[in-house]
CSV table of C-alpha atoms and ligand atoms in Angstrom, one decimal:
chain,number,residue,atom,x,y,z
A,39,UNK,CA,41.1,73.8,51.2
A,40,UNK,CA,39.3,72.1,48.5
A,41,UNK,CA,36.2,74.0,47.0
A,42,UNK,CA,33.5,71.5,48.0
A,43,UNK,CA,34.5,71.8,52.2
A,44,UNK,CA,34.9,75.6,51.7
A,45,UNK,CA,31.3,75.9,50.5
A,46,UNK,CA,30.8,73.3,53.2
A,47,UNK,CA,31.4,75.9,55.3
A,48,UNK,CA,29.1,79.0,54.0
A,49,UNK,CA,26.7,78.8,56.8
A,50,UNK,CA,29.2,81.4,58.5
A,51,UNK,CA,30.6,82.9,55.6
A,52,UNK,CA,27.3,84.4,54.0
A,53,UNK,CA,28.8,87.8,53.7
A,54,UNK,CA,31.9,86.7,52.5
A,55,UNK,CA,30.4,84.5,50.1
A,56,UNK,CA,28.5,87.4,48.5
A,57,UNK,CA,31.4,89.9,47.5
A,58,UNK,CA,33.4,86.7,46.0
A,59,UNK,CA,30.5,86.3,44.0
A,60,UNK,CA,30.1,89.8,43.6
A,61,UNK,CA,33.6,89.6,42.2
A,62,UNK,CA,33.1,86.4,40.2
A,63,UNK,CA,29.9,88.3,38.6
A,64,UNK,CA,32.1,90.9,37.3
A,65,UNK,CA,35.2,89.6,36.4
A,66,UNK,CA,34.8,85.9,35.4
A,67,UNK,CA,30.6,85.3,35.5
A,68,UNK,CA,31.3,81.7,34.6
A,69,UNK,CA,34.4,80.8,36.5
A,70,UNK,CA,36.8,77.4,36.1
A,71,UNK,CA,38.5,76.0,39.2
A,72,UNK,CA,40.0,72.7,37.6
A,73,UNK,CA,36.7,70.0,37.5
A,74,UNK,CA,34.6,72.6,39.1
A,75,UNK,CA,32.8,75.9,37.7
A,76,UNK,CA,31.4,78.6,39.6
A,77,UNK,CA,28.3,80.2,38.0
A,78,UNK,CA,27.4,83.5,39.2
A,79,UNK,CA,24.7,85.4,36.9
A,80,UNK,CA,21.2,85.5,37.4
A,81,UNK,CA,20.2,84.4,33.9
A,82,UNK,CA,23.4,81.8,33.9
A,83,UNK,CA,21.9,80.5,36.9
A,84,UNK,CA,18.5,79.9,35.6
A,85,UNK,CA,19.9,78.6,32.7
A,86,UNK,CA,21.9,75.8,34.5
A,87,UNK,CA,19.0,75.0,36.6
A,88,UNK,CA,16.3,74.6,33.3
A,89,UNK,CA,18.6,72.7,31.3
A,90,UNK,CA,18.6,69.0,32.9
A,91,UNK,CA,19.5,67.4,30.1
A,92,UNK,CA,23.2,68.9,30.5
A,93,UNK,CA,23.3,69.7,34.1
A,94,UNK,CA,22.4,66.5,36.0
A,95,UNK,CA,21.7,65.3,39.4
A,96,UNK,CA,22.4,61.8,39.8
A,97,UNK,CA,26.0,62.0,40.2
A,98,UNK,CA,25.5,65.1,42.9
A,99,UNK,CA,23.2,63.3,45.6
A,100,UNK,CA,21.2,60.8,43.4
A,101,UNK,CA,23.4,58.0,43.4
A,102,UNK,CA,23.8,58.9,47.6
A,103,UNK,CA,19.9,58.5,47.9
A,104,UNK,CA,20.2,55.2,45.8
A,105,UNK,CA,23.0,53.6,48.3
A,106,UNK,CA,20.6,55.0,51.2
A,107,UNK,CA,17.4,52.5,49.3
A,108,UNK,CA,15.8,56.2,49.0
A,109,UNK,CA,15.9,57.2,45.5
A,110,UNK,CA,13.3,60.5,45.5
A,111,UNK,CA,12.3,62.9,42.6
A,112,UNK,CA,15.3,65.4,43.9
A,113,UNK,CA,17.6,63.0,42.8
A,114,UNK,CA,16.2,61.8,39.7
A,115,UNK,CA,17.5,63.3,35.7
A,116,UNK,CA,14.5,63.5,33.8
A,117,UNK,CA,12.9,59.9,33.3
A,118,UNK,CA,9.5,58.4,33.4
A,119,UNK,CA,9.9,57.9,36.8
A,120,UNK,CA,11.1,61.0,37.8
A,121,UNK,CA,7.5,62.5,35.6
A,122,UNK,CA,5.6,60.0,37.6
A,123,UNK,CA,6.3,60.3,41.1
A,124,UNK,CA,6.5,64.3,40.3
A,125,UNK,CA,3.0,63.8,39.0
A,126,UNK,CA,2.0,61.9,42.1
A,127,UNK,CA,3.5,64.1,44.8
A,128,UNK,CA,1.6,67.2,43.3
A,129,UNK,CA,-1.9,64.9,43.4
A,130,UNK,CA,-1.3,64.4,47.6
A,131,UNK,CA,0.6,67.5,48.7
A,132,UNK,CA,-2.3,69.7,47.2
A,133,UNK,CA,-2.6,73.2,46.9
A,134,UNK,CA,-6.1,73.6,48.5
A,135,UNK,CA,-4.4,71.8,51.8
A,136,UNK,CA,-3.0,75.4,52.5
A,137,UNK,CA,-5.7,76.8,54.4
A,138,UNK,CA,-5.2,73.9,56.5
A,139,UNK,CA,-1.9,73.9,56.8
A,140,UNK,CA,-1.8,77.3,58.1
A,141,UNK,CA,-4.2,76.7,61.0
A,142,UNK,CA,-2.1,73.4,61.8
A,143,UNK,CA,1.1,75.3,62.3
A,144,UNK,CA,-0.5,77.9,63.2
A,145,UNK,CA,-2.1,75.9,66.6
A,146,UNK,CA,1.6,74.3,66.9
A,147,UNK,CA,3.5,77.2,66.9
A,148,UNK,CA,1.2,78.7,69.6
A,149,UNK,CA,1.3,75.4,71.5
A,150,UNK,CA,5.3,75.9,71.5
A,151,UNK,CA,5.3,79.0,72.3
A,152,UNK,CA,3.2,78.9,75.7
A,153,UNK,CA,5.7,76.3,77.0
A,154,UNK,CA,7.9,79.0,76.5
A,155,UNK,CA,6.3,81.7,77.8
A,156,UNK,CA,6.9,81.3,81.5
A,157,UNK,CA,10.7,81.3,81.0
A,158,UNK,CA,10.4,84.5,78.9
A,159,UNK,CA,12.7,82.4,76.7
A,160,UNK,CA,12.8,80.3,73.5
A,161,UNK,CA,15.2,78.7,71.2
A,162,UNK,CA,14.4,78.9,67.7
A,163,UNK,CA,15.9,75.8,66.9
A,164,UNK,CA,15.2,72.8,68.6
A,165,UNK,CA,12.5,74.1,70.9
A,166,UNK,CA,10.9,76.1,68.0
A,167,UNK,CA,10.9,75.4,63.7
A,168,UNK,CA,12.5,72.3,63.9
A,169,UNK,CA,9.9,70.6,66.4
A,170,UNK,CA,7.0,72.7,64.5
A,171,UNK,CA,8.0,71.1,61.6
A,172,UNK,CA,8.5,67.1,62.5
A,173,UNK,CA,4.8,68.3,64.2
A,174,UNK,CA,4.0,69.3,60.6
A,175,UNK,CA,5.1,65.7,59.1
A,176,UNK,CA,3.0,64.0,61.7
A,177,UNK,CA,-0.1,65.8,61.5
A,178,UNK,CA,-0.2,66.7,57.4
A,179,UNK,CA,2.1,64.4,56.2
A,180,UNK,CA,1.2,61.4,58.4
A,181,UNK,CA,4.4,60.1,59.6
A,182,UNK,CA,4.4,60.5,63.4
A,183,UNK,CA,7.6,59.1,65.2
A,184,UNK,CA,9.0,59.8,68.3
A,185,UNK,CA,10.0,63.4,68.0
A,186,UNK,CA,13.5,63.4,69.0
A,187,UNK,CA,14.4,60.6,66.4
A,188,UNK,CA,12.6,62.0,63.4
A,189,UNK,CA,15.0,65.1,64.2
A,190,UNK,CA,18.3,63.0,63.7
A,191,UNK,CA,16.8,60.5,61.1
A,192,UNK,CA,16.0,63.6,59.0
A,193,UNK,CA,19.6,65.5,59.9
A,194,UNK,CA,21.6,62.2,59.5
A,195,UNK,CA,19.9,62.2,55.9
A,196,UNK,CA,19.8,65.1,54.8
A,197,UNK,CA,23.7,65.6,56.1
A,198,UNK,CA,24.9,62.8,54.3
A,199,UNK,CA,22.6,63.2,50.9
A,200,UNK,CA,23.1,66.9,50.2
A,201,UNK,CA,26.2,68.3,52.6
A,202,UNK,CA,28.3,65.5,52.6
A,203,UNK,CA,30.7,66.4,49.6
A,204,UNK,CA,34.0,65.2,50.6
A,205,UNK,CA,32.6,61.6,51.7
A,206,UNK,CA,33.1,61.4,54.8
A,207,UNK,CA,33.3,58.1,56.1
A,208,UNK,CA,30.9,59.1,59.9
A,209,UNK,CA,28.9,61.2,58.2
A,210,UNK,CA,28.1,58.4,55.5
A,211,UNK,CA,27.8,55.9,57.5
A,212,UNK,CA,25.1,57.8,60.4
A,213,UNK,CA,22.8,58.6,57.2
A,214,UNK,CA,23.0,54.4,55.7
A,215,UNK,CA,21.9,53.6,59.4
A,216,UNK,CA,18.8,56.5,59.6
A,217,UNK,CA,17.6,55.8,56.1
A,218,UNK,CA,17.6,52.2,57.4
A,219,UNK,CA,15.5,53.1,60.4
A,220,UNK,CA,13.6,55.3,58.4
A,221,UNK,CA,12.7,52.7,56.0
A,222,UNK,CA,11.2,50.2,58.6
A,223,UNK,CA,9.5,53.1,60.4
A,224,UNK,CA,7.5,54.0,56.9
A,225,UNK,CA,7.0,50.1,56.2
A,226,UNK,CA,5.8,50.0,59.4
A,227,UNK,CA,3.5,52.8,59.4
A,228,UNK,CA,2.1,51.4,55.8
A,229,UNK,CA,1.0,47.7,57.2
A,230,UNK,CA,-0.3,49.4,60.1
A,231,UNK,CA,-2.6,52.1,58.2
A,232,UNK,CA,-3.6,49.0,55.5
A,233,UNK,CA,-4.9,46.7,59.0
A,234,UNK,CA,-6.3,49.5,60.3
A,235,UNK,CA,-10.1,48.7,60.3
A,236,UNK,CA,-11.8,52.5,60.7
A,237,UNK,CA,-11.5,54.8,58.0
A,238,UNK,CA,-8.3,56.6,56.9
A,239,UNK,CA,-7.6,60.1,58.2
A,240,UNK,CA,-6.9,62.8,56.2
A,241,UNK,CA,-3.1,62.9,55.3
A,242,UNK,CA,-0.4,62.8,52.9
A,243,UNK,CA,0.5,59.4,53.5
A,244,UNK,CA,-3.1,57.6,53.6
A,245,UNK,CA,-3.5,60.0,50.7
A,246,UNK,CA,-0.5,57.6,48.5
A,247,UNK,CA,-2.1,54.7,50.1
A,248,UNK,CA,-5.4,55.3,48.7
A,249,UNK,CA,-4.2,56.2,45.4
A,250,UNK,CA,-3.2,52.3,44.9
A,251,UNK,CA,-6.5,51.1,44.4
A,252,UNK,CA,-6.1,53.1,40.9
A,253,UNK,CA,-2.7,53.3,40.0
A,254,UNK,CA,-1.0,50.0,39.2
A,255,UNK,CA,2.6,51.0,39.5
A,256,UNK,CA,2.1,52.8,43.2
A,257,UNK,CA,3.0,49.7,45.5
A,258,UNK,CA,4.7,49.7,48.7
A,259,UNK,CA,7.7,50.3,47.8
A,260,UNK,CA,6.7,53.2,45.7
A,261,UNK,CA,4.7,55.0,48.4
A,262,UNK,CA,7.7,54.8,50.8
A,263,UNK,CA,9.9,56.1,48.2
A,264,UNK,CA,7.5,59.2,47.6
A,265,UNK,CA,6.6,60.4,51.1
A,266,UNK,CA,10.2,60.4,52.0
A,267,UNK,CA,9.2,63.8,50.6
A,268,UNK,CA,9.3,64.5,54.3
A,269,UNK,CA,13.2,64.8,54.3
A,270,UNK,CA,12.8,68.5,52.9
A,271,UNK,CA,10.6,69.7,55.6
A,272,UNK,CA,12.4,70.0,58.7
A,273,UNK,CA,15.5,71.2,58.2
A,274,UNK,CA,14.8,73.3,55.4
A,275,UNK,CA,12.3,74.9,57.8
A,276,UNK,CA,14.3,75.2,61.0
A,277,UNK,CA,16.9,77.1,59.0
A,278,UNK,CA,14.9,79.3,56.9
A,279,UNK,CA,13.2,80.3,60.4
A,280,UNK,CA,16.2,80.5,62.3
A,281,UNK,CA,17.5,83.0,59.3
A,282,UNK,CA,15.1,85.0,59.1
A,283,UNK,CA,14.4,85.9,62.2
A,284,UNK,CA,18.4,86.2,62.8
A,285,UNK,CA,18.3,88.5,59.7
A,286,UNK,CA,15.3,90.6,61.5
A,287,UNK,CA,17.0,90.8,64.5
A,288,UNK,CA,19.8,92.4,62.7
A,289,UNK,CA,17.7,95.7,61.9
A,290,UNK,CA,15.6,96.7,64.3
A,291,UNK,CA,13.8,99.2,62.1
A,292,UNK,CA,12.9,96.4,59.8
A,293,UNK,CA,12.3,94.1,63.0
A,294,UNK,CA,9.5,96.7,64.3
A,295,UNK,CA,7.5,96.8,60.8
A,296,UNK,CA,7.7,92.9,60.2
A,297,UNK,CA,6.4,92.9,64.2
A,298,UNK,CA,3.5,95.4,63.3
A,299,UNK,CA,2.4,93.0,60.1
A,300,UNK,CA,2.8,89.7,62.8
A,301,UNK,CA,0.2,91.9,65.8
A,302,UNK,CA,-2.6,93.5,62.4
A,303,UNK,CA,-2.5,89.4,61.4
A,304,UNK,CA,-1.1,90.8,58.0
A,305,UNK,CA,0.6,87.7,56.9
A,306,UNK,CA,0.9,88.8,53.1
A,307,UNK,CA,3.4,91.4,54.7
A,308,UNK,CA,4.9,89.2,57.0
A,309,UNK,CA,5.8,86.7,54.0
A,310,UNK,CA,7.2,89.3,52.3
A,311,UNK,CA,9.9,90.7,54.8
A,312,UNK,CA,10.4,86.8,55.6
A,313,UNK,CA,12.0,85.9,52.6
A,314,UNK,CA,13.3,89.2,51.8
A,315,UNK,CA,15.0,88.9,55.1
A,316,UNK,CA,16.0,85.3,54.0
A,317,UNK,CA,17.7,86.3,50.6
A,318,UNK,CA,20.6,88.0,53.2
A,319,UNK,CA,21.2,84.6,54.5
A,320,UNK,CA,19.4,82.0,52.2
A,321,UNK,CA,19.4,78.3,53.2
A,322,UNK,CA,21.6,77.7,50.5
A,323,UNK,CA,24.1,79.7,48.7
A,324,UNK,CA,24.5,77.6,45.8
A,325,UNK,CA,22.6,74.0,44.1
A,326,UNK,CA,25.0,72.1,42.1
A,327,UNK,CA,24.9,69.7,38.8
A,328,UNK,CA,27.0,67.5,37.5
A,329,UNK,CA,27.5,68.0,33.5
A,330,UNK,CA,28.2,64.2,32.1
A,331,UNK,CA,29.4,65.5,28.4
A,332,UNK,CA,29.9,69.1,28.7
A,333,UNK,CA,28.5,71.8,27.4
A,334,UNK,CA,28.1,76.2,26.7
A,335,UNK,CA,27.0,78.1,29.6
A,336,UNK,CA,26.1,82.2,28.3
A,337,UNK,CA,25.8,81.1,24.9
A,338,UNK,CA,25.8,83.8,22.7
A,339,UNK,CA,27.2,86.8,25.6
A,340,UNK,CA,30.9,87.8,25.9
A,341,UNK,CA,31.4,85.7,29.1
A,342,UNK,CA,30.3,82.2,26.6
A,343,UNK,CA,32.0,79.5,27.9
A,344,UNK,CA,32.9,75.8,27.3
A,345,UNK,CA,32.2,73.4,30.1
A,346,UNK,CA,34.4,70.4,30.2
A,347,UNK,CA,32.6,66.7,30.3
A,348,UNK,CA,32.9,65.6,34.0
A,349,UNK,CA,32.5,69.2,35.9
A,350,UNK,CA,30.8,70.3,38.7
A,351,UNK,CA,28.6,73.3,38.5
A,352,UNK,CA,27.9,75.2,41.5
A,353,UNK,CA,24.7,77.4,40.4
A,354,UNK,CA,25.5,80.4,42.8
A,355,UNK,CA,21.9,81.4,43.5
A,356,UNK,CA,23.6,83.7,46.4
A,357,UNK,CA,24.8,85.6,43.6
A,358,UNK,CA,21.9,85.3,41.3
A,359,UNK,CA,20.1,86.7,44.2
A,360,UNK,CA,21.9,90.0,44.3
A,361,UNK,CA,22.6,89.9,40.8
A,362,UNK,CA,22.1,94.0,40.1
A,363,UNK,CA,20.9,93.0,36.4
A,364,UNK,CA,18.1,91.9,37.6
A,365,UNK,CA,17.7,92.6,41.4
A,366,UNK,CA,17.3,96.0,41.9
A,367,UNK,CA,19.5,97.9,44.8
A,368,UNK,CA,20.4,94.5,45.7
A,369,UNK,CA,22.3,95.4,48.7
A,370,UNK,CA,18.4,97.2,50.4
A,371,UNK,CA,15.7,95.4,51.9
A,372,UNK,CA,13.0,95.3,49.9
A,373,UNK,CA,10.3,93.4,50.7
A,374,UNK,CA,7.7,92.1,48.1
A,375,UNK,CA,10.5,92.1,45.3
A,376,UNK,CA,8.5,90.8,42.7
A,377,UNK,CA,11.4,88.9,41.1
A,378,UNK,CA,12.1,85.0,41.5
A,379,UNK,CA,15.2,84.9,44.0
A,380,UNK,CA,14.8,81.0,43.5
A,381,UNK,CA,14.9,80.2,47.6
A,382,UNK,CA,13.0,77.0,46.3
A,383,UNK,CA,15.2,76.8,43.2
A,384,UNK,CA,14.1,76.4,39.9
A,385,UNK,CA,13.1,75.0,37.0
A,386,UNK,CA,12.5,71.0,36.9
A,387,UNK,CA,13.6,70.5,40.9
A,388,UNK,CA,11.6,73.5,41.7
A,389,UNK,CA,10.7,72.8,45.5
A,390,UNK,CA,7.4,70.1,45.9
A,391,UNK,CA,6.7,72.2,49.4
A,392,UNK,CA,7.6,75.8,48.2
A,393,UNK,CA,3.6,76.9,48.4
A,394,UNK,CA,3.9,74.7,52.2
A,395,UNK,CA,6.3,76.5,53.4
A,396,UNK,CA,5.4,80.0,51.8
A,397,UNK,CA,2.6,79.6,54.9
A,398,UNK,CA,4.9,77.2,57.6
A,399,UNK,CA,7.8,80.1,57.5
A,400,UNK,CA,5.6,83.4,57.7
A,401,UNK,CA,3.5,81.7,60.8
A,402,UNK,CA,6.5,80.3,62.3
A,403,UNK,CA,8.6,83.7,62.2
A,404,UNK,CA,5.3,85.7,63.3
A,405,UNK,CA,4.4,83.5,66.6
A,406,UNK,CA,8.0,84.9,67.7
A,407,UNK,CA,7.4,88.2,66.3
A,408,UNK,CA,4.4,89.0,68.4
A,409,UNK,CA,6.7,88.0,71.7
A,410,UNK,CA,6.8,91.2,73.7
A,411,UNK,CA,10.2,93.0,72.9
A,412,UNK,CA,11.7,90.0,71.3
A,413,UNK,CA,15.8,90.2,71.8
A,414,UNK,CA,18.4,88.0,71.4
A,415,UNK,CA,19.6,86.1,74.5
A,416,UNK,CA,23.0,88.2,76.0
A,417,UNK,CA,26.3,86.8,74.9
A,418,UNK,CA,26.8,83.6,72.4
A,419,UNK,CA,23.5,82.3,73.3
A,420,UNK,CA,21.4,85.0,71.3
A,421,UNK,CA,23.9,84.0,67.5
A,422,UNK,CA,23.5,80.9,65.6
A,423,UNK,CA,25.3,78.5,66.8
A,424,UNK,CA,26.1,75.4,63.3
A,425,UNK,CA,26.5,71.8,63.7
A,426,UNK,CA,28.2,70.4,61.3
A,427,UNK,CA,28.8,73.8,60.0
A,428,UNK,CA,25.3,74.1,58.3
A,429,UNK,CA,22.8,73.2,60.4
A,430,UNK,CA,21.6,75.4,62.8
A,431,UNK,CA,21.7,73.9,66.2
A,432,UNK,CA,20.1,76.9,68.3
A,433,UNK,CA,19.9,80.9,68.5
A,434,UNK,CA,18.5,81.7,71.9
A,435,UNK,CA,15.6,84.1,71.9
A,436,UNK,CA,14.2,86.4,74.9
A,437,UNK,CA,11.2,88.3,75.6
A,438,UNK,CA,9.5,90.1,77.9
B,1092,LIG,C1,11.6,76.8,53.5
B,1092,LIG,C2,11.7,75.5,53.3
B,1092,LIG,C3,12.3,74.9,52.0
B,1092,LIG,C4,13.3,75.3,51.2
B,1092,LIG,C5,14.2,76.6,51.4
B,1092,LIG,C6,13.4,74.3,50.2
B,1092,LIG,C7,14.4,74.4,49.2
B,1092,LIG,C8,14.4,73.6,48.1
B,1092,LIG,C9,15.3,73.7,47.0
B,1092,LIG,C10,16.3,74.8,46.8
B,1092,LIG,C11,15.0,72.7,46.1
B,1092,LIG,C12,15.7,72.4,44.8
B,1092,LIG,C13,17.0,71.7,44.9
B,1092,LIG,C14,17.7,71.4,43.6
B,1092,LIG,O1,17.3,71.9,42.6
B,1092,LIG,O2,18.7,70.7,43.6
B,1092,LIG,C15,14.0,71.9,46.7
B,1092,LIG,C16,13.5,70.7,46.1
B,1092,LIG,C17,12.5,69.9,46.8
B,1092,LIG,N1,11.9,70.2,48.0
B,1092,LIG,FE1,12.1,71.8,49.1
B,1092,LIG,N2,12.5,73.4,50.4
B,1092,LIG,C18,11.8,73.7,51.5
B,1092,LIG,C19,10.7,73.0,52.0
B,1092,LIG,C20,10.2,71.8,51.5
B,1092,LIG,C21,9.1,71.1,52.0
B,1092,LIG,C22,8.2,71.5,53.2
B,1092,LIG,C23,8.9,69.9,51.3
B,1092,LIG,C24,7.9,68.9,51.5
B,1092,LIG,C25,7.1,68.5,50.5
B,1092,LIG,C26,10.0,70.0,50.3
B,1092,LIG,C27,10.2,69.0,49.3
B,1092,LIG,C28,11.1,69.1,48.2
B,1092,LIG,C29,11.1,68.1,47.1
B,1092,LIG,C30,10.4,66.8,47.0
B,1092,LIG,C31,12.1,68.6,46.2
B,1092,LIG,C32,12.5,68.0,44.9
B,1092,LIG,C33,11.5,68.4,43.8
B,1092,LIG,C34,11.8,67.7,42.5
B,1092,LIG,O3,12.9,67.3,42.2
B,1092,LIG,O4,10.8,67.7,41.7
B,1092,LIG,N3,10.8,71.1,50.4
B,1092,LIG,N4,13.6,72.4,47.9
């Protein structure tokens, strides 16, 4: 098996995954598998992640958003364009929007959750997070569709974009054919919202459209290309919500005190064990780079190493995570860790909706906390259950 489709495959390996690195960390912190390098220390990992210059991402899922007509910052090596549209995504997606961000999920993940309620029965998944969140890019980000297809469009992307390492030809060509729908949905909503006679509402979207009066290089084309910023909301926040509370589940001590925070409305605390909790099982073990001309990794330490010009790094932030250097008693829960375990990774990719989703994923996991005697469901049905081995497709929930 190569190394990209056995990574492909860490959804179910997490805790295999961690003593190879563990390994790795010890023995070889910057490891060489032919065209492909496996980096393993926290401070390595940092430093991979900072240096864009040598560690690129065009030729990891770039080019892949180019073929789809979606080029986006997360694909862009540093450029005036990439500084630009950076720039503009941090004037609309605005840090004084959190307040209402959390009462939007907030009333959505209630909503959800009284369907429920007569069944005494949820699944996280598709019933749950990932609904909440194509909720969240209607209402905040201003892109309603019909639910059900914003779901694949956004799994067909992001599946062929960022999992989609050995090229495979269905996977491909599901993702050219939603980034095509995509496209004309967004066009669509932009003529609409330009004809539109009453007064703009409030939203991420109108928000790009109004910045055009003023800013000469923002055209159509432009403001499609920036609020596909959408593709990182909902399946980054079905999984992280499905993890967590999977993670919870799994210690029933830890379960009770997160449940106490979710009931006093303490949702400082409730953060805290939710992405503790999500460091045992983070949505992604590793973010790779390309290096174009090669170049040192652990300059200056006994582990120094030469990377050859065409490799792919895979910047284990797994490993960085429980990385004893610098994460104490890596192997406890600890929640409120002060240190950076780089969930929204780091340096000049750092996550545009890490402060969003510092408030989606806290109210998410608490609306199921505060269930009465939450459980999973008996059998298969209460474990995560992948499709296409990272993507979770449900984890069936019970209450009383
Ligand atoms: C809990 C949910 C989320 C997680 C775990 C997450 C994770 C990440 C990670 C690890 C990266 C860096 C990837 C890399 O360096 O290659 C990233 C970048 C990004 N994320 Fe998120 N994300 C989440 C939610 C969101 C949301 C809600 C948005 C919506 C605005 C978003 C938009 C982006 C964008 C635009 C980038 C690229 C930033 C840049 O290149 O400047 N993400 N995310």
């Amino acid at each position: 098996m190569s190394m990209s489709s056995y990574f492909k495959g860490w959804a179910t390996s997490t805790p295999v995954l961690r003593t190879a690195f563990s390994v790795l960390r010890n023995v070889a912190p910057v490891a060489r598998f032919g065209k492909t390098i496996v980096v393993t220390r926290y401070n390595d990992v940092q430093d991979v992640l900072l240096r864009e210059d040598a560690f690129t991402v065009h030729e990891i899922d770039g080019y892949k958003m180019e073929v789809m007509g979606n080029p986006f910052v997360l694909g862009m090596d540093a450029s005036e364009e990439a500084t630009r549209d950076r720039a503009m995504l941090q004037q609309v997606i605005k840090r004084e929007d959190l307040v209402l961000i959390r009462n939007m999920i907030r009333s959505i993940a209630a909503d959800l959750i009284q369907q429920a309620a007569p069944k005494k029965q949820i699944d996280t998944v598709d019933v749950y997070a990932r609904l909440a969140a194509v909720r969240l890019v209607a209402q905040y980000f201003g892109v309603p569709a019909d639910e059900k297809k914003m779901m694949e469009w956004q799994r067909a992307i992001f599946n062929e974009a960022f999992v989609n390492l050995n090229n495979d030809k269905t996977v491909h060509g599901r993702g050219m054919v939603a980034a095509k729908e995509v496209a004309v949905h967004i066009a669509g909503l932009i003529t609409q919202r330009k004809q539109q006679q009453q007064p703009l509402e409030d939203n991420v979207l109108n928000r790009l459209i109004a910045k055009q009066a003023d800013t000469a290089w923002l055209d159509d084309d432009a403001v499609r290309r920036n609020i596909l910023c959408i593709l990182g909301v909902v399946e980054n926040t079905s999984k992280v919500v499905t993890h967590v509370i999977d993670q919870l589940l799994r210690r029933p001590e830890v379960l009770a005190q997160a449940r106490q925070a979710a009931v006093n409305g303490d949702m400082d605390t409730v953060h805290d064990y939710a992405f503790e909790a999500l460091r045992f099982n983070p949505h992604n073990p590793v973010i790779l780079r390309f290096c174009k001309n090669g170049a040192v990794i652990g300059s200056g330490t006994p582990h120094e190493k030469k990377i050859p010009a065409g490799s792919t790094i895979y910047a284990a932030t797994l490993s960085a995570m429980f990385d004893p250097s610098t994460v104490a008693a890596p192997n406890e829960f600890r929640p409120g860790r002060k240190v950076d375990c780089m969930h929204f990774g780091y340096g000049p990719h750092l996550c545009t909706g890490r402060y969003i989703s510092e408030v989606t994923v806290p109210e998410l996991v608490a609306g199921l906390l505060k269930l009465p005697n939450l459980r999973r469901a008996p059998g298969s049905a209460g474990r995560i259950v992948y499709e296409d081995l990272v993507f979770p497709k449900s984890l069936t929930l019970q209450f009383d």
